[in-house]
GROMACS .gro file of C-alpha atoms in nm:
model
  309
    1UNK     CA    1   4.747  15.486  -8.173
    2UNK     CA    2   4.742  15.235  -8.445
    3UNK     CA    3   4.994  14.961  -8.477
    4UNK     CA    4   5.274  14.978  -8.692
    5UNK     CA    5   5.310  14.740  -8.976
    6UNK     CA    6   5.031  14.565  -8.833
    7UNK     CA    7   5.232  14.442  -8.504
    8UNK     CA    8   5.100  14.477  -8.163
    9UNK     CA    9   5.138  14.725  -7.933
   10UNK     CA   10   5.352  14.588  -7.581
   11UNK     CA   11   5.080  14.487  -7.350
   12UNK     CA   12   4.989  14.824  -7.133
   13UNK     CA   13   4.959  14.551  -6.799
   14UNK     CA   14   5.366  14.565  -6.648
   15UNK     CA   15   5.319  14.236  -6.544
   16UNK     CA   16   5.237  14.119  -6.895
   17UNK     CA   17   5.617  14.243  -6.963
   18UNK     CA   18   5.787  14.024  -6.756
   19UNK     CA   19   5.589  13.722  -6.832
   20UNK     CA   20   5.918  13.518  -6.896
   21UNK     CA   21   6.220  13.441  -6.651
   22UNK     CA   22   6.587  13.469  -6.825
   23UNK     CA   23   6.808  13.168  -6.753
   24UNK     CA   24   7.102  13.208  -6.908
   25UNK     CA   25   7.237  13.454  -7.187
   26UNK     CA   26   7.330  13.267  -7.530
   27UNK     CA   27   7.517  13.551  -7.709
   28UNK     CA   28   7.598  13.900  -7.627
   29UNK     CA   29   7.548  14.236  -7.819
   30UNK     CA   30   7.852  14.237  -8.105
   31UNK     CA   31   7.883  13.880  -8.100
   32UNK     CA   32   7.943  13.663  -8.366
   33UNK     CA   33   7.535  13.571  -8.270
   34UNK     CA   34   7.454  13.900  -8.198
   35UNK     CA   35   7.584  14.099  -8.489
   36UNK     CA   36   7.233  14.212  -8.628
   37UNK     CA   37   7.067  14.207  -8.239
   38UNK     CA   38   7.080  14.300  -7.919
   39UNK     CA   39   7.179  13.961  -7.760
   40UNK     CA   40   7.019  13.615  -7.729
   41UNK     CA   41   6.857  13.481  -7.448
   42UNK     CA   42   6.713  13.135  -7.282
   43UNK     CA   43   6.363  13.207  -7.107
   44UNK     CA   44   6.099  13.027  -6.954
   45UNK     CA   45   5.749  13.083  -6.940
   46UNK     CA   46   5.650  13.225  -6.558
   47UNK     CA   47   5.281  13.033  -6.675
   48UNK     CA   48   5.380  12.715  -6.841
   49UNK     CA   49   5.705  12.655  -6.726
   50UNK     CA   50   5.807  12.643  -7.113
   51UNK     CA   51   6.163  12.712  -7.299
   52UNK     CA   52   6.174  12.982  -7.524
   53UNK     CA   53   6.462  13.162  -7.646
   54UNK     CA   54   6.416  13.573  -7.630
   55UNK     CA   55   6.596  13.795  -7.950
   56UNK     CA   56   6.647  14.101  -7.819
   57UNK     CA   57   6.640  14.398  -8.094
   58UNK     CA   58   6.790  14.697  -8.170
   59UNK     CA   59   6.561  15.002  -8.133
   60UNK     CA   60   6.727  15.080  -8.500
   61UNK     CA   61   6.581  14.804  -8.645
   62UNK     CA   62   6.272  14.866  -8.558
   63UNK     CA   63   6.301  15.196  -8.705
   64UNK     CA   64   6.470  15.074  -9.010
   65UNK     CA   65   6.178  14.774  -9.087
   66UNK     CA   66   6.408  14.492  -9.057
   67UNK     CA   67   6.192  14.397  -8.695
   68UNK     CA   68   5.900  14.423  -8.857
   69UNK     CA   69   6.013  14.204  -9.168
   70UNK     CA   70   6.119  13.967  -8.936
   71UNK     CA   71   5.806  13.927  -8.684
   72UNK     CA   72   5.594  13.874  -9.027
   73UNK     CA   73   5.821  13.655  -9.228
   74UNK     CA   74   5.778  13.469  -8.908
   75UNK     CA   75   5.385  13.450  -8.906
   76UNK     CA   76   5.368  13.412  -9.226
   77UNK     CA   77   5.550  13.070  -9.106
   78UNK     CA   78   5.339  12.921  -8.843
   79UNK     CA   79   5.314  12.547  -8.825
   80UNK     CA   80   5.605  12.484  -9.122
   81UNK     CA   81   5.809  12.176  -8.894
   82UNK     CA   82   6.121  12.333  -9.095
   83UNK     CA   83   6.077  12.729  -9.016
   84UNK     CA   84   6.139  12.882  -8.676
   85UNK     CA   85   5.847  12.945  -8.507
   86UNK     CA   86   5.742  13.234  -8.342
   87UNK     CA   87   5.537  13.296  -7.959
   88UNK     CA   88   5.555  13.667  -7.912
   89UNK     CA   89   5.725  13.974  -7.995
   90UNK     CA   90   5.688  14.303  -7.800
   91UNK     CA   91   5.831  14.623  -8.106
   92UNK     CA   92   5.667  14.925  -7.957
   93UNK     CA   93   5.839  15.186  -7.862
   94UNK     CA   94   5.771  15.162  -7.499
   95UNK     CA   95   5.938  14.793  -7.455
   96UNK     CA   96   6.327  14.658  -7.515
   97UNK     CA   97   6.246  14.528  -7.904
   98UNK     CA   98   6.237  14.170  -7.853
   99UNK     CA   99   6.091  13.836  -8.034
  100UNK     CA  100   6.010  13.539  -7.835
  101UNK     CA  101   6.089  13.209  -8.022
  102UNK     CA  102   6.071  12.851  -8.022
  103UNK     CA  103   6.365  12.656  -7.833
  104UNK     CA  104   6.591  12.417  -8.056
  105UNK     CA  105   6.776  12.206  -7.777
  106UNK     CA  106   7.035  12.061  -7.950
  107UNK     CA  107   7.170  12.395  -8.068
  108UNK     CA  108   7.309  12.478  -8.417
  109UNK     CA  109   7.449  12.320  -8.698
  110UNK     CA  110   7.779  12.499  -8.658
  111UNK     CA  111   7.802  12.326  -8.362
  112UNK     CA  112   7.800  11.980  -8.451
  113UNK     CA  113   8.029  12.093  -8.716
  114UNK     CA  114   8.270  12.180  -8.525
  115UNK     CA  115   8.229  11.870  -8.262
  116UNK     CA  116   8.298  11.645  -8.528
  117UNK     CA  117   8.619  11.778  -8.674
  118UNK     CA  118   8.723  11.783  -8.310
  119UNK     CA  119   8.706  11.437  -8.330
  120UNK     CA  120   8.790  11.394  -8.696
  121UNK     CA  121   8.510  11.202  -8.771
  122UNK     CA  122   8.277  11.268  -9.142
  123UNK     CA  123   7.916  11.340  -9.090
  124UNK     CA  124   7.700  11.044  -9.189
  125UNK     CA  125   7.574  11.100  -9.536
  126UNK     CA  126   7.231  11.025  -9.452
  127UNK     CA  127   7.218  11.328  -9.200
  128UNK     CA  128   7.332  11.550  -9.522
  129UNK     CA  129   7.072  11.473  -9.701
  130UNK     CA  130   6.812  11.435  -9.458
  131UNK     CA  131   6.967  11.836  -9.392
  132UNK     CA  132   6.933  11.888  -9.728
  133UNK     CA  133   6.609  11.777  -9.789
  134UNK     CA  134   6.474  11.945  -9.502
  135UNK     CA  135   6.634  12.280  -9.571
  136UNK     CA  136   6.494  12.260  -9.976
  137UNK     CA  137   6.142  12.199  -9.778
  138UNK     CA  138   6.203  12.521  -9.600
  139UNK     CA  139   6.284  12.732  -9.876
  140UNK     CA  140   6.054  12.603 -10.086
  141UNK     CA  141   5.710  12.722  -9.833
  142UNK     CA  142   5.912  13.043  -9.837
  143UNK     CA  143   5.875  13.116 -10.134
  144UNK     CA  144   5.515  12.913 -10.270
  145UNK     CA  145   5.369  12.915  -9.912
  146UNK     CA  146   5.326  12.529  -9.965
  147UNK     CA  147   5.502  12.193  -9.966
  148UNK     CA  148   5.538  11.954 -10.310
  149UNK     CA  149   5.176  11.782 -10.302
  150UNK     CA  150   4.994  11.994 -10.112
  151UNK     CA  151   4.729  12.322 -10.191
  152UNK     CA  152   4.899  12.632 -10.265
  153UNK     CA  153   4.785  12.947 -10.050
  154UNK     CA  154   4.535  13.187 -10.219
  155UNK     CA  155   4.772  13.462 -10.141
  156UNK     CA  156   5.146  13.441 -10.031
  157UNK     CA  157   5.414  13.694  -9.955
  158UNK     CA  158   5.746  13.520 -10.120
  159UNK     CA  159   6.018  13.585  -9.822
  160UNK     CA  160   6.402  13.523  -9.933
  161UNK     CA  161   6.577  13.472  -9.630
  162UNK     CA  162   6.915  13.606  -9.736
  163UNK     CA  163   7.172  13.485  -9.495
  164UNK     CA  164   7.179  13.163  -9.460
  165UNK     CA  165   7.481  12.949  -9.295
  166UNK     CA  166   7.502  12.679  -8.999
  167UNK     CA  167   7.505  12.887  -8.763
  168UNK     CA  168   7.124  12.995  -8.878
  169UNK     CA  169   6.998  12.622  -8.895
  170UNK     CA  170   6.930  12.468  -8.566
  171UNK     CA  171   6.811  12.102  -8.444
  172UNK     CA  172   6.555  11.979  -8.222
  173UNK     CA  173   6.479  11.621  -8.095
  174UNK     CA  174   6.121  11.645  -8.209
  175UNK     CA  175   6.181  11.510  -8.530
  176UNK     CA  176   6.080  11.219  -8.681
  177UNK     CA  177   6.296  10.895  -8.779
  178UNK     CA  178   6.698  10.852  -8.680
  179UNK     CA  179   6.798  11.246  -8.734
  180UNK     CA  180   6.708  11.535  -8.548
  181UNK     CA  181   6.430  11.791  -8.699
  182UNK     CA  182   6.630  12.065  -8.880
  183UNK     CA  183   6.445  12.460  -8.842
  184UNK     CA  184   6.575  12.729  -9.038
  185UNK     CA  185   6.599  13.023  -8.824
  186UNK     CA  186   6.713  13.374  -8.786
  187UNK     CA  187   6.532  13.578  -9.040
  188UNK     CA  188   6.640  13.961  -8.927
  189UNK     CA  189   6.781  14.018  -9.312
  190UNK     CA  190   6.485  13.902  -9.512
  191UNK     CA  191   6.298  14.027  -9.723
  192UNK     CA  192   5.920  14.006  -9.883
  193UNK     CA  193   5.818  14.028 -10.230
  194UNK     CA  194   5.559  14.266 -10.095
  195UNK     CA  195   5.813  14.482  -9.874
  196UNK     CA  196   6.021  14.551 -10.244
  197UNK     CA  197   5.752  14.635 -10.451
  198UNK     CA  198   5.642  14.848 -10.179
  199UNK     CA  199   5.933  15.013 -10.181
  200UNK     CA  200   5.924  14.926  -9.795
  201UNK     CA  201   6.262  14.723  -9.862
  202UNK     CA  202   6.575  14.752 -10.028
  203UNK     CA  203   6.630  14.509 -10.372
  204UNK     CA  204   7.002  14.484 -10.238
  205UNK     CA  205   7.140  14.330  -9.934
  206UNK     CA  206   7.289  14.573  -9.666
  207UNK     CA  207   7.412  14.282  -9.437
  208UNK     CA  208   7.486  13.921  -9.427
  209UNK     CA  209   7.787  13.712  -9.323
  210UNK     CA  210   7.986  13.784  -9.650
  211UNK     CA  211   8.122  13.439  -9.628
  212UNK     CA  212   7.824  13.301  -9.742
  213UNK     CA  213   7.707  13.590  -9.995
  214UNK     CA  214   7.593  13.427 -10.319
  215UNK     CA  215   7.794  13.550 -10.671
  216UNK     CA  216   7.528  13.789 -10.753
  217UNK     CA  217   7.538  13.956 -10.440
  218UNK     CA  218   7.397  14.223 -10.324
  219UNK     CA  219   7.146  14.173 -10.518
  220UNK     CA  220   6.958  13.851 -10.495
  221UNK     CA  221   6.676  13.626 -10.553
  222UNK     CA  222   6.478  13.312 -10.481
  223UNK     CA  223   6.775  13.096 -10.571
  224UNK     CA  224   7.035  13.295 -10.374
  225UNK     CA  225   6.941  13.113 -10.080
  226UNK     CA  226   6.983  12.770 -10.300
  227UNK     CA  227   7.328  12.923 -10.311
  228UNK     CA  228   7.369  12.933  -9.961
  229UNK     CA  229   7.220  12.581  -9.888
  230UNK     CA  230   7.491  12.438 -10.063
  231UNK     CA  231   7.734  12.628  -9.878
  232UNK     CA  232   7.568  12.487  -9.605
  233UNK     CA  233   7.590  12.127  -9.728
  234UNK     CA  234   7.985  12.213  -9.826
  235UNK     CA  235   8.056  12.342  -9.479
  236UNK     CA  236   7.926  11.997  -9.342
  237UNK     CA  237   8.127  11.789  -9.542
  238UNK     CA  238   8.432  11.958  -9.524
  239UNK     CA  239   8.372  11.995  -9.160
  240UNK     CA  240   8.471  12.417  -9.185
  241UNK     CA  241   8.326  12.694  -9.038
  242UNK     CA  242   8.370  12.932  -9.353
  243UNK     CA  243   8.315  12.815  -9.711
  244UNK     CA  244   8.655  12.744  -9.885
  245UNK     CA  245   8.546  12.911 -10.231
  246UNK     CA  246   8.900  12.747 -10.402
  247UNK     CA  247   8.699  12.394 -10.357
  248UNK     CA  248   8.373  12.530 -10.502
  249UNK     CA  249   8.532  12.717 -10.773
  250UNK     CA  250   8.724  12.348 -10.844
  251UNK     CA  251   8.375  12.158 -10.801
  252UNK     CA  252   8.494  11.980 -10.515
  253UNK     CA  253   8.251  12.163 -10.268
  254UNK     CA  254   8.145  11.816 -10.065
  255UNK     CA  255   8.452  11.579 -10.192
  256UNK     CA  256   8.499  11.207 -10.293
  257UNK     CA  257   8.397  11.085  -9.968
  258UNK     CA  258   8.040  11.119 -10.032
  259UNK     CA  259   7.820  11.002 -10.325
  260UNK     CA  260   7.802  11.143 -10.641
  261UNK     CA  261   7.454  11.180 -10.636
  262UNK     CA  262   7.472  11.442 -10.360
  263UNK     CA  263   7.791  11.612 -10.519
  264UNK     CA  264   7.590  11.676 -10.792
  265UNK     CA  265   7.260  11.824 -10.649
  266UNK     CA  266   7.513  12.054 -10.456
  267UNK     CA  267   7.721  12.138 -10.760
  268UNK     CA  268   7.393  12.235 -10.916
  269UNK     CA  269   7.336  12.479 -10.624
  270UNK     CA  270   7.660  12.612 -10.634
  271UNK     CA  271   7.672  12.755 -11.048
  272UNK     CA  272   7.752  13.099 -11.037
  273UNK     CA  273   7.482  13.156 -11.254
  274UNK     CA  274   7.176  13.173 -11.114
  275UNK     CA  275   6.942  13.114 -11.334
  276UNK     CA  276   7.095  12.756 -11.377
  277UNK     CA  277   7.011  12.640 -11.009
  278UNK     CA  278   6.729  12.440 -10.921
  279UNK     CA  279   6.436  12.671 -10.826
  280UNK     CA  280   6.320  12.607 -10.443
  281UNK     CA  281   6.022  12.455 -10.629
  282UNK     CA  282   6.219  12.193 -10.806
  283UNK     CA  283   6.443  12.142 -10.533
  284UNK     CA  284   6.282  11.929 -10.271
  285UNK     CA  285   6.174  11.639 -10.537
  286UNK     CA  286   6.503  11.669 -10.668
  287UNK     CA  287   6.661  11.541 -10.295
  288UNK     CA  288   6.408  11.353 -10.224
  289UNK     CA  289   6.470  11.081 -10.553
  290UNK     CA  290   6.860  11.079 -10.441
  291UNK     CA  291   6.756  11.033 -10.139
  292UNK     CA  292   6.539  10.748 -10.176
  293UNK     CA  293   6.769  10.606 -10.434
  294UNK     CA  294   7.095  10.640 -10.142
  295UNK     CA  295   6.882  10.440  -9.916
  296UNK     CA  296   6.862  10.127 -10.126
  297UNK     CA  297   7.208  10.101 -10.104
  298UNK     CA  298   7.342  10.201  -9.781
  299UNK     CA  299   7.232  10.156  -9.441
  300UNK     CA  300   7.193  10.494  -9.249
  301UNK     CA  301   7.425  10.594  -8.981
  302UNK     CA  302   7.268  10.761  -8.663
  303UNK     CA  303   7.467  11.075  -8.559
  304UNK     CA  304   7.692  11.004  -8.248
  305UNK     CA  305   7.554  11.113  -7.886
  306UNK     CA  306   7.873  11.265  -7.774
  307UNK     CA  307   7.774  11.538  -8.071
  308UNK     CA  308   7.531  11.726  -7.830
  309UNK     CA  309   7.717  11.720  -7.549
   0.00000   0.00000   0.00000
């Protein structure tokens, strides 16, 4: 029997199938985590002791493609320091659908949102645009398969990720500098160039948090999920949950209590019109000369250690 959509089969050896140990569950079927799965899961590795985290499926997304979108956007990722990275997946009919994925330890960015305005403290502005920047990295090797400066792929498959918000963008302490390494993650309603023109894939959205849905939605592009970045970036310095849509329609998405350079770059991501965002091409060079400019002048704050507590 061949493999479907070029995944696996699950391993015939039953031993092979419970090759990781559950620790704890991290969301539950109809959770605010689990609305598009089965529930989340901490594992470790029976062989190398490792932490993984397990995304359990439904068996109607495997049916429906969405699995199978997400397991290759996920290859098709491998080795990007700002993409989720896959370890196994097990989508045949004969197994509980499931991905295995890289652990981020210090969770999500919703999260830290929320442990700030607990203590109404402001997120350092160099963390926003160190989240920034990273996140513009990310989309940008989504969509060129390669970072500014380096060799673009012979071929690529363009994925749009589609639903992005903080509670889809986790951190890690393997980063490098003062602020943690930032991972976009969660990619069960992408979608591939390929998939659309296959017909494989719908060219409108049939689920997302509809907080976060760009103007043009459902249909989308490229620089919908610039869209959503900035809601991201809004959410963290407003310290909400939701986007409040009455401050982006105002232009006041991030407020006077960060620079203007960065209210800017976000206002730029927030036009209703798409076709006047930056592209994820011109994105990351964009942040990346405020940044460097922002650092001339102020001093960067590290992020507080109560905030992963």
């Amino acid at each position: 029997m061949p493999s479907w959509f070029g995944i696996p089969r699950c391993p015939v050896n039953p031993q092979e199938q419970h090759r990781y140990r559950v620790l704890k569950a991290l969301s539950i079927e109809g959770g605010d985590n689990g609305a598009c799965n089965a529930g989340i899961y901490l594992v470790q590795s029976n062989q190398s002791g490792r932490i993984y985290v397990e995304k359990r499926l439904k068996q109607r997304d495997v049916h429906d493609g969405h699995a199978g979108r997400e397991v290759h956007a996920l290859k098709q990722f491998r080795g990007q320091k700002n993409l989720c990275q896959i370890i196994h997946w097990e989508l045949q009919p004969a197994c509980i659908p499931r991905i295995y994925l890289e652990h981020y330890e210090l969770g999500a960015l919703d999260t830290l949102i929320e442990r700030y305005k607990r203590r109404s403290m402001l997120l350092p502005q160099g963390f926003l645009y160190h989240t920034l920047g990273e996140l513009s990295k990310a989309l940008c090797f989504c969509v060129h398969g390669y970072l500014p400066g380096g060799a673009a792929p012979v071929v690529w498959n363009t994925i749009v990720h589609r639903d992005i918000k903080p509670g889809n963008v986790f951190l890690s302490t393997r980063g490098d500098g003062l602020y943690p390494r930032v991972v976009l993650g969660d990619f069960g309603c992408s979608v591939s160039e390929r998939h659309i023109k296959e017909g494989i894939a719908s060219p409108l959205v049939s689920r997302q948090a509809p907080a976060f849905a760009p103007p043009e939605a459902p249909s989308y592009s490229t620089r919908s999920d610039v869209f959503q970045v900035g809601l991201v970036l809004h959410c963290m310095a407003r310290l909400i949950a939701v986007p409040d849509y009455h401050l982006v329609a105002s232009h006041q998405a991030i407020g006077t209590s960060y620079p203007e350079s960065l209210q800017g770059v976000v206002a730029e991501m927030l036009r209703r019109d798409r076709k006047f965002r930056p592209s994820s091409q011109d994105l990351p060079g964009k942040v990346a000369r405020r940044t460097e400019a922002m650092l001339l002048r102020h001093r960067q704050e590290p992020l507080r250690p109560w905030a992963f507590r």
